[in-house]
Amino acid sequence: MAGAFAGAGIVWQTPANPPEAQDYIFRNGRRYVRPYYFEFISHVKNRWAGKTIVDLFTDEFKGRPREYYIDAVKRGRLQVDEQMVHADYIVKSSQKISHFLHRHEPPVLGGNIVILQNEFDVVTVCKPASVPVHPCGQYRKNTVVGILQAEHGLTPLFPVHRLDRLVSGLLIFAKSADRAECFRQQIEANLLQKEYVAKVVGVFPEGELTVDANVKFNAREGRSTVEVSDGPGEALPSGKQACTKFQRICTDGNHSIVLCKPVTGRTHQIRVHLKHIGYPIANDELYLSGNFCPRSSKRTSIHRAPSSLSSDPDCGAEADAEFDIDAMCTNCPDLAPVGYDGDEEGLWLHCVRYTGPDWSYECPYPDWTSLDNVSRKKMKS
């Protein structure tokens, strides 16, 4: 397959290759993945048919310039049905397209994934913020599932619930499809109770506060909005029904630690409900103000220098030996892909407890829940 083009001798990974402990590089509080050669496989959709291979990738995969795709076709890094083609080749519906590239995954925060409980058919962990739960988008090895397989040999794992990438806290995995199905049935029957803690701006009011307001997620912008009716006779709000119960745990006069109990599970529900009632999460850039710039539009220009490898004071003389530099790669010699500058931090939102009909799993509170002059005993009571 790969022997017919430039790059013969390179070991090309596919999703079948498991992550390994030596795949990770830790630097400046971040976990990086050692860049690796990977075969991306896709099949031609009906709307793609009739385009040239170069036009298709230029139009649909805008992360690289047209010149890159022309060169990739010439060098055999783009193939159709495992065959080299020319730049004017017109693709047909359902054909297999292989894109062989040097893959750079985004970095995540470098905290350990702590195993809380490891039972016969269930494992629970404390997920660090910024780490996605399972492979998605540019993330494959830098995921909770990937790291648990690489560092603890835990596989297969079936996520019982999800946490947004920037959220930390309790994650529950089933170790078998049968146990996962049992959890799924309990979720569909609304038999689970979920609890989170958040650090919000201002003095949150005492007593339980219930927010019942529809949530509408905009996939293009990557954020949600609250949709409410303006009054009798007005059009019904759009979005999905959403309900969250809040209760203040403690406050220092500037911030409050709030217990959050989502009754439903909409995208960004806790975050957008807190913003709606005037107490947004204190470090939530997405919902703190109306000014929003999608991450995908920030710092996306391709750059070659200065190299983050050579400029890092912790790298030493062996920096270039940590991974192979690929002449065609638009990310080399940097460890992270273009557009990721390593300044991302986790949200002050943390999952602390999931409870079912005959089980309950908990996760310790994070350090940011300790406010000045506030007793930790009060928070945990």
PDB file of C-alpha atoms in Angstrom, residues 251-355:
ATOM      1  CA  THR A 251     -18.859  32.561  48.942  1.00  0.00           C
ATOM      2  CA  ASP A 252     -16.019  34.968  49.730  1.00  0.00           C
ATOM      3  CA  GLY A 253     -17.892  38.057  48.549  1.00  0.00           C
ATOM      4  CA  ASN A 254     -16.295  38.057  45.090  1.00  0.00           C
ATOM      5  CA  HIS A 255     -16.896  34.502  43.899  1.00  0.00           C
ATOM      6  CA  SER A 256     -19.177  31.668  44.922  1.00  0.00           C
ATOM      7  CA  ILE A 257     -18.872  27.908  44.794  1.00  0.00           C
ATOM      8  CA  VAL A 258     -22.184  26.544  43.538  1.00  0.00           C
ATOM      9  CA  LEU A 259     -23.563  23.017  43.483  1.00  0.00           C
ATOM     10  CA  CYS A 260     -25.174  22.328  40.104  1.00  0.00           C
ATOM     11  CA  LYS A 261     -27.692  19.542  39.511  1.00  0.00           C
ATOM     12  CA  PRO A 262     -28.652  19.273  35.823  1.00  0.00           C
ATOM     13  CA  VAL A 263     -31.998  17.499  35.436  1.00  0.00           C
ATOM     14  CA  THR A 264     -31.570  17.354  31.658  1.00  0.00           C
ATOM     15  CA  GLY A 265     -28.346  17.044  29.677  1.00  0.00           C
ATOM     16  CA  ARG A 266     -28.106  19.717  26.982  1.00  0.00           C
ATOM     17  CA  THR A 267     -24.847  20.952  25.483  1.00  0.00           C
ATOM     18  CA  HIS A 268     -23.251  23.595  27.772  1.00  0.00           C
ATOM     19  CA  GLN A 269     -26.443  23.566  29.855  1.00  0.00           C
ATOM     20  CA  ILE A 270     -24.885  24.460  33.220  1.00  0.00           C
ATOM     21  CA  ARG A 271     -22.655  27.132  31.681  1.00  0.00           C
ATOM     22  CA  VAL A 272     -25.395  28.898  29.748  1.00  0.00           C
ATOM     23  CA  HIS A 273     -27.962  28.648  32.575  1.00  0.00           C
ATOM     24  CA  LEU A 274     -25.479  30.277  34.981  1.00  0.00           C
ATOM     25  CA  LYS A 275     -24.871  33.063  32.468  1.00  0.00           C
ATOM     26  CA  HIS A 276     -28.642  33.457  32.006  1.00  0.00           C
ATOM     27  CA  ILE A 277     -29.219  34.179  35.714  1.00  0.00           C
ATOM     28  CA  GLY A 278     -26.251  36.540  35.945  1.00  0.00           C
ATOM     29  CA  TYR A 279     -23.630  34.333  37.619  1.00  0.00           C
ATOM     30  CA  PRO A 280     -21.368  33.009  34.848  1.00  0.00           C
ATOM     31  CA  ILE A 281     -18.480  30.661  35.569  1.00  0.00           C
ATOM     32  CA  ALA A 282     -15.644  32.971  36.518  1.00  0.00           C
ATOM     33  CA  ASN A 283     -13.140  31.823  33.869  1.00  0.00           C
ATOM     34  CA  ASP A 284     -15.586  30.875  31.104  1.00  0.00           C
ATOM     35  CA  GLU A 285     -14.434  33.056  28.215  1.00  0.00           C
ATOM     36  CA  LEU A 286     -17.167  31.687  25.971  1.00  0.00           C
ATOM     37  CA  TYR A 287     -20.011  32.951  28.162  1.00  0.00           C
ATOM     38  CA  LEU A 288     -18.527  35.784  30.229  1.00  0.00           C
ATOM     39  CA  SER A 289     -19.217  38.401  27.561  1.00  0.00           C
ATOM     40  CA  GLY A 290     -20.878  38.842  24.208  1.00  0.00           C
ATOM     41  CA  ASN A 291     -17.564  39.104  22.437  1.00  0.00           C
ATOM     42  CA  PHE A 292     -16.669  35.745  20.998  1.00  0.00           C
ATOM     43  CA  CYS A 293     -14.133  34.647  18.449  1.00  0.00           C
ATOM     44  CA  PRO A 294     -14.318  30.956  17.478  1.00  0.00           C
ATOM     45  CA  ARG A 295     -11.124  29.168  18.348  1.00  0.00           C
ATOM     46  CA  SER A 296     -10.816  27.895  14.785  1.00  0.00           C
ATOM     47  CA  SER A 297     -10.318  31.485  13.574  1.00  0.00           C
ATOM     48  CA  LYS A 298      -7.512  32.296  15.999  1.00  0.00           C
ATOM     49  CA  ARG A 299      -3.834  32.025  15.078  1.00  0.00           C
ATOM     50  CA  THR A 300      -4.428  29.802  12.074  1.00  0.00           C
ATOM     51  CA  SER A 301      -1.675  31.068   9.775  1.00  0.00           C
ATOM     52  CA  ILE A 302       0.943  28.492   8.918  1.00  0.00           C
ATOM     53  CA  HIS A 303       4.339  29.304  10.366  1.00  0.00           C
ATOM     54  CA  ARG A 304       7.687  27.535  10.329  1.00  0.00           C
ATOM     55  CA  ALA A 305       9.830  29.558  12.723  1.00  0.00           C
ATOM     56  CA  PRO A 306      10.732  30.078  15.414  1.00  0.00           C
ATOM     57  CA  SER A 307      10.493  26.398  16.296  1.00  0.00           C
ATOM     58  CA  SER A 308       8.884  25.672  19.662  1.00  0.00           C
ATOM     59  CA  LEU A 309      11.357  22.824  19.998  1.00  0.00           C
ATOM     60  CA  SER A 310      14.504  24.921  19.749  1.00  0.00           C
ATOM     61  CA  SER A 311      13.099  27.815  21.779  1.00  0.00           C
ATOM     62  CA  ASP A 312      11.974  25.704  24.739  1.00  0.00           C
ATOM     63  CA  PRO A 313      14.554  26.054  27.534  1.00  0.00           C
ATOM     64  CA  ASP A 314      13.649  22.598  28.849  1.00  0.00           C
ATOM     65  CA  CYS A 315      14.285  20.836  25.559  1.00  0.00           C
ATOM     66  CA  GLY A 316      18.071  20.595  25.620  1.00  0.00           C
ATOM     67  CA  ALA A 317      20.204  19.368  22.748  1.00  0.00           C
ATOM     68  CA  GLU A 318      18.055  16.285  22.145  1.00  0.00           C
ATOM     69  CA  ALA A 319      14.937  18.213  21.113  1.00  0.00           C
ATOM     70  CA  ASP A 320      15.133  17.326  17.430  1.00  0.00           C
ATOM     71  CA  ALA A 321      15.575  13.652  18.312  1.00  0.00           C
ATOM     72  CA  GLU A 322      12.161  13.474  20.003  1.00  0.00           C
ATOM     73  CA  PHE A 323      10.373  12.968  16.691  1.00  0.00           C
ATOM     74  CA  ASP A 324      11.082  12.859  12.976  1.00  0.00           C
ATOM     75  CA  ILE A 325      10.621  16.072  11.010  1.00  0.00           C
ATOM     76  CA  ASP A 326       8.569  15.466   7.866  1.00  0.00           C
ATOM     77  CA  ALA A 327       9.456  17.632   4.865  1.00  0.00           C
ATOM     78  CA  MET A 328       5.834  17.827   3.680  1.00  0.00           C
ATOM     79  CA  CYS A 329       4.295  18.498   7.086  1.00  0.00           C
ATOM     80  CA  THR A 330       2.677  21.918   7.533  1.00  0.00           C
ATOM     81  CA  ASN A 331       3.067  21.642  11.332  1.00  0.00           C
ATOM     82  CA  CYS A 332       6.723  20.599  11.665  1.00  0.00           C
ATOM     83  CA  PRO A 333       8.992  21.447  13.362  1.00  0.00           C
ATOM     84  CA  ASP A 334       6.482  22.384  16.103  1.00  0.00           C
ATOM     85  CA  LEU A 335       5.046  19.734  18.389  1.00  0.00           C
ATOM     86  CA  ALA A 336       1.525  21.189  18.401  1.00  0.00           C
ATOM     87  CA  PRO A 337      -0.515  21.704  15.234  1.00  0.00           C
ATOM     88  CA  VAL A 338      -0.964  25.161  13.796  1.00  0.00           C
ATOM     89  CA  GLY A 339      -3.495  27.216  15.789  1.00  0.00           C
ATOM     90  CA  TYR A 340      -2.672  25.842  19.252  1.00  0.00           C
ATOM     91  CA  ASP A 341      -0.372  28.023  21.336  1.00  0.00           C
ATOM     92  CA  GLY A 342      -0.598  26.155  24.649  1.00  0.00           C
ATOM     93  CA  ASP A 343      -2.274  28.887  26.725  1.00  0.00           C
ATOM     94  CA  GLU A 344      -5.577  27.058  27.270  1.00  0.00           C
ATOM     95  CA  GLU A 345      -6.756  26.364  30.805  1.00  0.00           C
ATOM     96  CA  GLY A 346      -9.593  24.284  32.212  1.00  0.00           C
ATOM     97  CA  LEU A 347     -13.022  25.562  33.189  1.00  0.00           C
ATOM     98  CA  TRP A 348     -14.012  26.024  36.805  1.00  0.00           C
ATOM     99  CA  LEU A 349     -16.666  23.366  36.355  1.00  0.00           C
ATOM    100  CA  HIS A 350     -16.148  19.908  37.832  1.00  0.00           C
ATOM    101  CA  CYS A 351     -18.281  16.760  38.004  1.00  0.00           C
ATOM    102  CA  VAL A 352     -18.330  15.442  41.595  1.00  0.00           C
ATOM    103  CA  ARG A 353     -21.002  12.740  41.759  1.00  0.00           C
ATOM    104  CA  TYR A 354     -23.226  10.402  39.731  1.00  0.00           C
ATOM    105  CA  THR A 355     -25.900   8.382  41.529  1.00  0.00           C
TER     106      THR A 355
END
